[in-house]
């Protein structure tokens, strides 16, 4: 790709390069399959040049919904030979091959953003999507909600923040038994091992997959018996925002909304239950023990995005403290906490999609200068380092996969300045 093209043109080139006709891959090589929240963020990138395609990207994703309502984290389409773990390992028995867990449910929020600025969106297709989203959100309430209303995950990959330092607590309890013998990781053919999860982590990820297979991927049972169960602030806030956006869509379509409203109020309780008065932040916790994190991860700032503005003063103090520690906001993990690593995946690097959601939330509540800090840092990273998967918050170095779809999309839809 030519460096003489503008950043916007290059971001558009990346979307085209990662376009597989009816869906997008996150990046060529490393992730040759359709990922749930990646596809939704791809739709954000598409909405300016092709709103119709943006909508069909999401509808195609939703067409892989399971009969219990879950929308899986990976849908195996096209040539997925280079991806591990593939459909044989997951062995979910679905007609369209998929993984057996879900991912952060951003689809409804992206759909609302599509509708909000495009009068052309087809109401019948929207209704079709809204019905499926309602079933997916209900699935969360049935299979992934704890007794306080917060959302928990049964696999670190479900959070979308695969190796977040907080997940170590649950992961240490998983007794490695992958059921696979020796296996070959394909990710290391594309990315330097120091920027990826370790072999010990991979063994445990696969052990949880093995457990899912043993129980025939019964998701309620998975919610009860997975060897890894941790309450996730990111999932709770993202689902709460998605429920609010689904409510707007369903109201426009004159669909019944009483159940959605009930789920919203339960999730509000769930978000409040994540408050840790000792650190004065919203934190992750373990479902098996009483362990509660003392770290401020990037998802703690998603309250405003989810329409929750309690404890704003304390959260902004954390934001300012962290801004003083890094050149580029928002590090995925607290730089003042043990376990921060500026180069290893979700243990410190900046991710554009999180910046986008946090930044949008701040804009909505009038936190404009802090929102601008996130947005300008995001633009600077892409413009000086390229459209990488994630970035070092201290040096700005681009890390992981190159020419990344959601990085390009967030630039086109929000952060880009040209
Ligand atoms: C990694 C990320 C996850 C993302 C996927 C594809 O697994 O942690 O959030 O969806 O890559 O980009």
Short mmCIF file of C-alpha atoms and ligand atoms in Angstrom, two decimals:
data_model
loop_
_atom_site.label_atom_id
_atom_site.label_comp_id
_atom_site.label_asym_id
_atom_site.label_seq_id
_atom_site.Cartn_x
_atom_site.Cartn_y
_atom_site.Cartn_z
CA UNK A 1 0.00 0.00 0.00
CA UNK A 2 1.39 3.41 -0.93
CA UNK A 3 2.43 5.75 1.86
CA UNK A 4 1.51 8.67 -0.39
CA UNK A 5 -2.17 8.01 -0.03
CA UNK A 6 -4.03 9.92 2.70
CA UNK A 7 -4.75 8.12 5.97
CA UNK A 8 -8.44 7.99 5.11
CA UNK A 9 -7.71 6.45 1.73
CA UNK A 10 -5.43 3.90 3.38
CA UNK A 11 -8.07 3.03 5.97
CA UNK A 12 -10.56 2.47 3.14
CA UNK A 13 -8.02 0.31 1.31
CA UNK A 14 -7.74 -1.88 4.42
CA UNK A 15 -11.49 -2.44 4.54
CA UNK A 16 -11.41 -3.42 0.88
CA UNK A 17 -8.41 -5.71 1.42
CA UNK A 18 -10.13 -7.52 4.32
CA UNK A 19 -13.50 -7.73 2.56
CA UNK A 20 -14.51 -11.30 1.70
CA UNK A 21 -17.58 -10.27 -0.31
CA UNK A 22 -20.34 -10.65 2.27
CA UNK A 23 -18.31 -10.35 5.48
CA UNK A 24 -14.97 -8.96 6.64
CA UNK A 25 -12.06 -10.69 8.31
CA UNK A 26 -10.26 -8.83 11.14
CA UNK A 27 -6.98 -9.07 9.25
CA UNK A 28 -5.47 -11.14 6.51
CA UNK A 29 -3.53 -14.24 7.69
CA UNK A 30 -3.76 -14.06 11.49
CA UNK A 31 -7.59 -14.12 11.64
CA UNK A 32 -9.06 -15.50 8.36
CA UNK A 33 -12.60 -15.95 9.82
CA UNK A 34 -15.64 -13.86 10.75
CA UNK A 35 -15.36 -12.62 14.34
CA UNK A 36 -18.45 -11.33 16.10
CA UNK A 37 -17.53 -7.86 17.38
CA UNK A 38 -14.93 -7.32 14.66
CA UNK A 39 -17.70 -7.66 12.06
CA UNK A 40 -19.87 -5.14 13.87
CA UNK A 41 -17.02 -2.62 14.00
CA UNK A 42 -16.33 -3.31 10.32
CA UNK A 43 -19.93 -2.23 9.70
CA UNK A 44 -19.12 1.12 11.30
CA UNK A 45 -16.35 1.59 8.76
CA UNK A 46 -18.66 0.62 5.93
CA UNK A 47 -21.56 2.82 6.89
CA UNK A 48 -20.18 5.90 5.14
CA UNK A 49 -19.46 4.33 1.80
CA UNK A 50 -22.05 1.55 1.73
CA UNK A 51 -24.78 1.54 4.45
CA UNK A 52 -26.46 -1.44 2.81
CA UNK A 53 -23.29 -3.51 3.15
CA UNK A 54 -22.90 -2.37 6.75
CA UNK A 55 -26.34 -3.75 7.57
CA UNK A 56 -25.81 -7.03 5.71
CA UNK A 57 -22.48 -7.61 7.52
CA UNK A 58 -24.40 -7.68 10.81
CA UNK A 59 -27.37 -9.64 9.47
CA UNK A 60 -25.01 -12.29 8.14
CA UNK A 61 -23.35 -12.55 11.54
CA UNK A 62 -26.75 -12.93 13.22
CA UNK A 63 -27.68 -15.69 10.78
CA UNK A 64 -25.22 -17.93 12.67
CA UNK A 65 -27.29 -17.58 15.86
CA UNK A 66 -27.74 -20.83 17.78
CA UNK A 67 -31.21 -22.18 18.56
CA UNK A 68 -30.67 -21.21 22.24
CA UNK A 69 -30.12 -17.56 21.17
CA UNK A 70 -26.32 -17.30 21.44
CA UNK A 71 -24.49 -15.47 18.66
CA UNK A 72 -21.07 -17.14 18.56
CA UNK A 73 -17.71 -15.38 18.76
CA UNK A 74 -16.40 -16.94 15.53
CA UNK A 75 -18.25 -18.01 12.39
CA UNK A 76 -16.09 -20.17 10.15
CA UNK A 77 -16.63 -19.06 6.57
CA UNK A 78 -14.43 -19.23 3.52
CA UNK A 79 -10.91 -20.55 3.79
CA UNK A 80 -10.25 -21.02 7.51
CA UNK A 81 -7.52 -23.67 7.24
CA UNK A 82 -4.89 -21.35 8.69
CA UNK A 83 -6.87 -20.71 11.88
CA UNK A 84 -6.41 -22.57 15.15
CA UNK A 85 -8.55 -23.68 16.96
CA UNK A 86 -10.73 -24.52 13.97
CA UNK A 87 -14.23 -26.10 13.80
CA UNK A 88 -12.92 -29.62 14.49
CA UNK A 89 -11.52 -28.52 17.83
CA UNK A 90 -14.67 -26.61 18.82
CA UNK A 91 -16.90 -29.39 17.55
CA UNK A 92 -20.14 -27.50 18.21
CA UNK A 93 -22.26 -29.46 15.70
CA UNK A 94 -23.82 -26.29 14.24
CA UNK A 95 -24.98 -26.21 10.60
CA UNK A 96 -22.77 -23.18 9.96
CA UNK A 97 -19.52 -24.11 11.78
CA UNK A 98 -18.91 -21.78 14.75
CA UNK A 99 -17.04 -21.54 18.04
CA UNK A 100 -18.91 -22.41 21.25
CA UNK A 101 -18.75 -19.13 23.17
CA UNK A 102 -19.94 -15.58 22.55
CA UNK A 103 -18.26 -12.12 22.44
CA UNK A 104 -19.14 -8.57 23.58
CA UNK A 105 -22.60 -7.82 22.12
CA UNK A 106 -21.95 -4.55 20.31
CA UNK A 107 -24.27 -5.38 17.37
CA UNK A 108 -27.37 -3.51 18.60
CA UNK A 109 -25.36 -0.36 19.33
CA UNK A 110 -23.78 -0.41 15.89
CA UNK A 111 -27.18 -1.01 14.28
CA UNK A 112 -28.59 1.98 16.10
CA UNK A 113 -25.70 4.10 14.87
CA UNK A 114 -26.45 2.92 11.32
CA UNK A 115 -30.10 3.73 11.65
CA UNK A 116 -29.56 7.01 13.37
CA UNK A 117 -27.77 8.52 10.42
CA UNK A 118 -29.15 6.64 7.47
CA UNK A 119 -32.78 7.11 6.53
CA UNK A 120 -32.25 4.45 3.89
CA UNK A 121 -32.00 1.52 6.29
CA UNK A 122 -34.63 -1.07 5.40
CA UNK A 123 -37.24 -1.44 8.19
CA UNK A 124 -38.06 -5.07 7.40
CA UNK A 125 -34.40 -6.09 7.68
CA UNK A 126 -34.04 -4.04 10.84
CA UNK A 127 -37.00 -5.89 12.35
CA UNK A 128 -35.42 -9.20 11.39
CA UNK A 129 -32.18 -8.13 13.11
CA UNK A 130 -33.99 -6.75 16.18
CA UNK A 131 -35.76 -10.07 16.78
CA UNK A 132 -32.51 -11.96 16.72
CA UNK A 133 -30.81 -9.39 18.96
CA UNK A 134 -33.64 -9.64 21.46
CA UNK A 135 -33.11 -13.41 21.64
CA UNK A 136 -29.34 -12.99 22.04
CA UNK A 137 -29.72 -10.46 24.85
CA UNK A 138 -32.23 -12.75 26.56
CA UNK A 139 -29.69 -15.58 26.25
CA UNK A 140 -27.21 -13.49 28.24
CA UNK A 141 -29.79 -13.06 31.01
CA UNK A 142 -30.37 -16.83 31.07
CA UNK A 143 -26.84 -18.15 30.68
CA UNK A 144 -24.36 -15.46 31.73
CA UNK A 145 -25.89 -13.23 34.43
CA UNK A 146 -24.91 -13.55 38.09
CA UNK A 147 -27.31 -13.10 41.00
CA UNK A 148 -26.45 -9.40 41.26
CA UNK A 149 -27.22 -8.69 37.62
CA UNK A 150 -23.64 -8.49 36.29
CA UNK A 151 -22.47 -10.48 33.26
CA UNK A 152 -19.87 -13.19 33.66
CA UNK A 153 -17.74 -15.00 31.11
CA UNK A 154 -17.00 -18.71 30.84
CA UNK A 155 -13.84 -18.30 28.77
CA UNK A 156 -11.40 -15.34 28.64
CA UNK A 157 -12.00 -15.15 24.85
CA UNK A 158 -15.65 -14.42 25.55
CA UNK A 159 -14.71 -11.00 27.00
CA UNK A 160 -12.89 -10.08 23.77
CA UNK A 161 -9.98 -9.12 26.05
CA UNK A 162 -8.30 -12.49 25.85
CA UNK A 163 -5.41 -12.30 28.31
CA UNK A 164 -6.43 -9.39 30.53
CA UNK A 165 -4.29 -9.56 33.68
CA UNK A 166 -7.41 -9.89 35.87
CA UNK A 167 -8.29 -13.21 34.20
CA UNK A 168 -5.09 -14.80 35.61
CA UNK A 169 -6.94 -15.51 38.84
CA UNK A 170 -9.57 -17.69 37.14
CA UNK A 171 -7.07 -19.13 34.66
CA UNK A 172 -4.76 -20.34 37.45
CA UNK A 173 -7.56 -22.58 38.66
CA UNK A 174 -7.96 -24.31 35.28
CA UNK A 175 -6.15 -27.68 35.33
CA UNK A 176 -4.67 -28.06 31.83
CA UNK A 177 -6.25 -30.96 29.91
CA UNK A 178 -6.74 -29.90 26.31
CA UNK A 179 -7.76 -33.32 25.04
CA UNK A 180 -5.55 -32.56 22.02
CA UNK A 181 -2.03 -33.77 22.78
CA UNK A 182 0.55 -31.64 20.98
CA UNK A 183 -0.98 -28.87 18.90
CA UNK A 184 0.35 -26.18 16.59
CA UNK A 185 -0.54 -22.56 17.24
CA UNK A 186 -1.05 -20.75 13.95
CA UNK A 187 -1.03 -17.23 15.48
CA UNK A 188 2.72 -17.41 16.06
CA UNK A 189 3.28 -17.78 12.31
CA UNK A 190 2.07 -14.19 12.00
CA UNK A 191 2.98 -12.29 15.17
CA UNK A 192 5.99 -12.13 17.49
CA UNK A 193 5.39 -14.45 20.47
CA UNK A 194 6.11 -11.72 23.06
CA UNK A 195 3.05 -9.80 21.84
CA UNK A 196 0.74 -12.82 22.16
CA UNK A 197 -0.62 -14.99 25.02
CA UNK A 198 1.78 -17.62 26.37
CA UNK A 199 1.72 -21.43 25.85
CA UNK A 200 0.47 -21.94 29.45
CA UNK A 201 -2.43 -19.59 28.69
CA UNK A 202 -3.20 -21.41 25.44
CA UNK A 203 -3.28 -24.80 27.19
CA UNK A 204 -5.87 -23.43 29.59
CA UNK A 205 -7.93 -21.74 26.84
CA UNK A 206 -8.16 -25.10 25.09
CA UNK A 207 -8.98 -26.93 28.31
CA UNK A 208 -12.11 -24.79 28.66
CA UNK A 209 -13.03 -25.58 25.04
CA UNK A 210 -12.57 -29.27 25.89
CA UNK A 211 -14.99 -28.86 28.80
CA UNK A 212 -17.59 -27.25 26.50
CA UNK A 213 -17.29 -30.19 24.14
CA UNK A 214 -17.72 -32.69 26.96
CA UNK A 215 -21.03 -31.12 28.02
CA UNK A 216 -22.28 -30.85 24.41
CA UNK A 217 -22.10 -27.05 24.52
CA UNK A 218 -25.17 -26.78 26.73
CA UNK A 219 -24.77 -23.06 27.49
CA UNK A 220 -26.72 -22.95 30.74
CA UNK A 221 -24.62 -25.85 31.98
CA UNK A 222 -21.49 -24.03 30.74
CA UNK A 223 -22.57 -21.06 32.86
CA UNK A 224 -22.72 -23.37 35.89
CA UNK A 225 -19.75 -25.66 35.37
CA UNK A 226 -17.08 -24.00 33.22
CA UNK A 227 -13.68 -24.28 34.94
CA UNK A 228 -13.36 -20.50 34.38
CA UNK A 229 -16.13 -18.10 35.48
CA UNK A 230 -15.38 -14.45 36.06
CA UNK A 231 -17.59 -11.37 36.22
CA UNK A 232 -16.64 -8.92 33.49
CA UNK A 233 -17.17 -5.15 33.72
CA UNK A 234 -16.67 -4.78 29.95
CA UNK A 235 -19.40 -7.29 29.06
CA UNK A 236 -21.78 -5.80 31.62
CA UNK A 237 -21.39 -2.23 30.30
CA UNK A 238 -21.45 -3.25 26.63
CA UNK A 239 -24.61 -5.33 27.06
CA UNK A 240 -26.28 -2.53 29.02
CA UNK A 241 -25.50 -0.03 26.23
CA UNK A 242 -26.71 -2.56 23.63
CA UNK A 243 -29.99 -3.12 25.50
CA UNK A 244 -30.60 0.65 25.59
CA UNK A 245 -29.93 0.87 21.85
CA UNK A 246 -32.11 -2.15 21.13
CA UNK A 247 -34.87 -0.41 23.07
CA UNK A 248 -34.58 2.60 20.73
CA UNK A 249 -34.68 0.35 17.65
CA UNK A 250 -37.66 -1.64 18.93
CA UNK A 251 -39.56 1.51 19.86
CA UNK A 252 -39.05 2.87 16.33
CA UNK A 253 -40.36 -0.43 14.97
CA UNK A 254 -43.27 -0.43 17.42
CA UNK A 255 -42.20 -3.78 18.88
CA UNK A 256 -43.03 -4.68 22.52
CA UNK A 257 -40.28 -3.46 24.88
CA UNK A 258 -41.35 -4.47 28.41
CA UNK A 259 -38.84 -7.35 28.66
CA UNK A 260 -35.98 -5.22 27.36
CA UNK A 261 -36.77 -2.56 29.98
CA UNK A 262 -36.75 -5.17 32.74
CA UNK A 263 -33.38 -6.48 31.60
CA UNK A 264 -31.99 -2.94 31.53
CA UNK A 265 -32.86 -2.30 35.13
CA UNK A 266 -31.28 -5.63 36.19
CA UNK A 267 -28.09 -4.76 34.30
CA UNK A 268 -27.99 -1.34 35.97
CA UNK A 269 -27.92 -3.17 39.31
CA UNK A 270 -25.24 -5.43 37.88
CA UNK A 271 -23.03 -2.50 36.89
CA UNK A 272 -23.43 -0.92 40.34
CA UNK A 273 -22.42 -4.23 41.93
CA UNK A 274 -19.00 -3.92 40.30
CA UNK A 275 -18.08 -0.83 42.33
CA UNK A 276 -15.04 -1.43 44.50
CA UNK A 277 -15.02 1.27 47.22
CA UNK A 278 -11.39 0.50 48.10
CA UNK A 279 -10.05 1.46 44.68
CA UNK A 280 -13.03 3.67 43.79
CA UNK A 281 -13.58 2.05 40.45
CA UNK A 282 -15.72 -0.55 38.65
CA UNK A 283 -13.79 -3.81 38.64
CA UNK A 284 -13.85 -7.44 37.55
CA UNK A 285 -14.33 -10.21 40.08
CA UNK A 286 -14.17 -13.96 40.39
CA UNK A 287 -17.41 -15.91 40.58
CA UNK A 288 -15.95 -18.89 42.44
CA UNK A 289 -14.11 -17.06 45.24
CA UNK A 290 -14.49 -13.64 46.80
CA UNK A 291 -11.53 -12.26 44.83
CA UNK A 292 -12.15 -8.74 43.55
CA UNK A 293 -9.72 -6.88 41.33
CA UNK A 294 -7.88 -3.76 42.50
CA UNK A 295 -6.98 -2.69 38.98
CA UNK A 296 -8.61 -0.02 36.81
CA UNK A 297 -8.94 -1.59 33.38
CA UNK A 298 -10.09 0.39 30.33
CA UNK A 299 -13.60 -1.08 30.68
CA UNK A 300 -14.10 0.75 33.99
CA UNK A 301 -14.52 3.88 31.87
CA UNK A 302 -17.43 2.38 29.91
CA UNK A 303 -20.01 3.56 32.47
CA UNK A 304 -20.90 6.70 30.50
CA UNK A 305 -21.17 4.63 27.30
CA UNK A 306 -23.67 2.43 29.14
CA UNK A 307 -25.65 5.43 30.43
CA UNK A 308 -24.34 5.12 34.02
CA UNK A 309 -22.90 8.27 35.52
CA UNK A 310 -22.57 7.38 39.23
CA UNK A 311 -19.14 8.01 40.76
CA UNK A 312 -18.06 10.09 37.80
CA UNK A 313 -15.67 12.22 39.87
CA UNK A 314 -13.65 9.21 41.05
CA UNK A 315 -13.54 7.75 37.55
CA UNK A 316 -12.26 11.03 36.12
CA UNK A 317 -9.56 11.15 38.82
CA UNK A 318 -8.42 7.72 37.65
CA UNK A 319 -8.52 8.91 34.05
CA UNK A 320 -6.29 11.89 34.87
CA UNK A 321 -3.88 9.77 36.91
CA UNK A 322 -3.52 7.28 34.05
CA UNK A 323 -3.19 10.08 31.45
CA UNK A 324 -0.13 11.27 33.33
CA UNK A 325 1.52 7.85 32.99
CA UNK A 326 1.21 7.17 29.26
CA UNK A 327 1.59 9.16 26.06
CA UNK A 328 -1.38 7.51 24.41
CA UNK A 329 -4.72 6.86 26.09
CA UNK A 330 -6.29 4.42 26.91
CA UNK A 331 -4.11 1.58 28.19
CA UNK A 332 -6.11 -1.64 28.55
CA UNK A 333 -4.67 -2.27 32.02
CA UNK A 334 -3.76 0.09 34.85
CA UNK A 335 -0.10 1.16 34.43
CA UNK A 336 0.18 1.55 38.22
CA UNK A 337 -0.78 -2.07 38.88
CA UNK A 338 1.33 -5.18 38.94
CA UNK A 339 0.82 -7.16 35.73
CA UNK A 340 0.86 -4.15 33.40
CA UNK A 341 2.75 -4.98 30.21
CA UNK A 342 2.69 -2.30 27.47
CA UNK A 343 3.28 -4.79 24.65
CA UNK A 344 1.41 -7.98 25.49
CA UNK A 345 -2.07 -7.91 24.01
CA UNK A 346 -4.70 -6.99 26.64
CA UNK A 347 -2.27 -6.49 29.52
CA UNK A 348 -1.56 -2.84 28.67
CA UNK A 349 -1.78 -1.93 24.96
CA UNK A 350 -4.27 0.57 23.52
CA UNK A 351 -7.13 -0.84 21.42
CA UNK A 352 -9.08 1.48 19.12
CA UNK A 353 -12.49 -0.13 19.68
CA UNK A 354 -12.32 0.46 23.42
CA UNK A 355 -11.17 4.04 22.81
CA UNK A 356 -14.12 4.50 20.49
CA UNK A 357 -16.72 3.29 23.00
CA UNK A 358 -15.21 5.14 25.96
CA UNK A 359 -14.73 8.30 23.86
CA UNK A 360 -18.32 8.20 22.58
CA UNK A 361 -19.59 7.77 26.14
CA UNK A 362 -17.55 10.75 27.35
CA UNK A 363 -18.82 12.87 24.43
CA UNK A 364 -22.40 11.97 25.34
CA UNK A 365 -22.07 13.24 28.91
CA UNK A 366 -20.17 16.41 27.96
CA UNK A 367 -16.72 15.27 29.16
CA UNK A 368 -15.40 16.92 26.02
CA UNK A 369 -11.77 17.58 26.85
CA UNK A 370 -11.14 14.05 28.09
CA UNK A 371 -13.04 12.68 25.09
CA UNK A 372 -10.83 14.81 22.85
CA UNK A 373 -7.70 13.46 24.51
CA UNK A 374 -8.76 9.89 23.65
CA UNK A 375 -9.78 10.80 20.12
CA UNK A 376 -6.65 12.76 19.28
CA UNK A 377 -4.39 10.04 20.71
CA UNK A 378 -6.27 7.48 18.60
CA UNK A 379 -5.78 9.51 15.43
CA UNK A 380 -2.10 10.13 16.20
CA UNK A 381 -1.43 6.42 16.71
CA UNK A 382 -2.88 5.47 13.33
CA UNK A 383 -1.18 8.35 11.56
CA UNK A 384 2.26 7.79 13.03
CA UNK A 385 2.35 4.00 13.43
CA UNK A 386 -0.16 2.58 10.93
CA UNK A 387 -3.38 0.62 11.26
CA UNK A 388 -2.15 -2.09 13.61
CA UNK A 389 -4.20 -4.38 15.83
CA UNK A 390 -3.08 -2.64 19.07
CA UNK A 391 -0.46 -0.15 20.25
CA UNK A 392 2.09 0.42 23.00
CA UNK A 393 0.61 3.24 25.16
CA UNK A 394 4.04 4.54 26.12
CA UNK A 395 5.96 4.49 22.83
CA UNK A 396 3.06 4.39 20.35
CA UNK A 397 4.58 1.40 18.55
CA UNK A 398 2.06 -0.59 16.44
CA UNK A 399 1.72 -4.23 17.57
CA UNK A 400 0.07 -7.53 16.59
CA UNK A 401 -1.61 -7.87 13.21
CA UNK A 402 -1.12 -5.25 10.48
CA UNK A 403 -3.81 -3.62 8.30
CA UNK A 404 -6.50 -4.29 10.87
CA UNK A 405 -10.17 -3.87 9.99
CA UNK A 406 -11.48 -2.39 13.24
CA UNK A 407 -8.54 -0.02 13.57
CA UNK A 408 -9.31 1.32 10.08
CA UNK A 409 -13.04 1.47 10.83
CA UNK A 410 -12.66 3.46 14.04
CA UNK A 411 -10.38 5.87 12.22
CA UNK A 412 -12.89 6.33 9.38
CA UNK A 413 -15.94 6.57 11.57
CA UNK A 414 -14.66 8.68 14.45
CA UNK A 415 -11.03 9.48 15.07
CA UNK A 416 -9.75 10.38 11.58
CA UNK A 417 -8.89 13.97 10.85
CA UNK A 418 -8.63 13.94 7.07
C1 LIG B 1 -8.34 -11.37 19.49
C2 LIG B 1 -9.00 -10.28 20.33
C3 LIG B 1 -10.50 -10.32 20.12
C4 LIG B 1 -10.78 -10.17 18.63
C5 LIG B 1 -10.01 -11.18 17.77
C6 LIG B 1 -10.08 -10.87 16.29
O1 LIG B 1 -8.75 -12.63 19.88
O2 LIG B 1 -8.69 -10.41 21.68
O3 LIG B 1 -11.12 -9.30 20.85
O4 LIG B 1 -12.15 -10.26 18.38
O5 LIG B 1 -8.65 -11.18 18.14
O6 LIG B 1 -9.65 -9.58 16.03
#
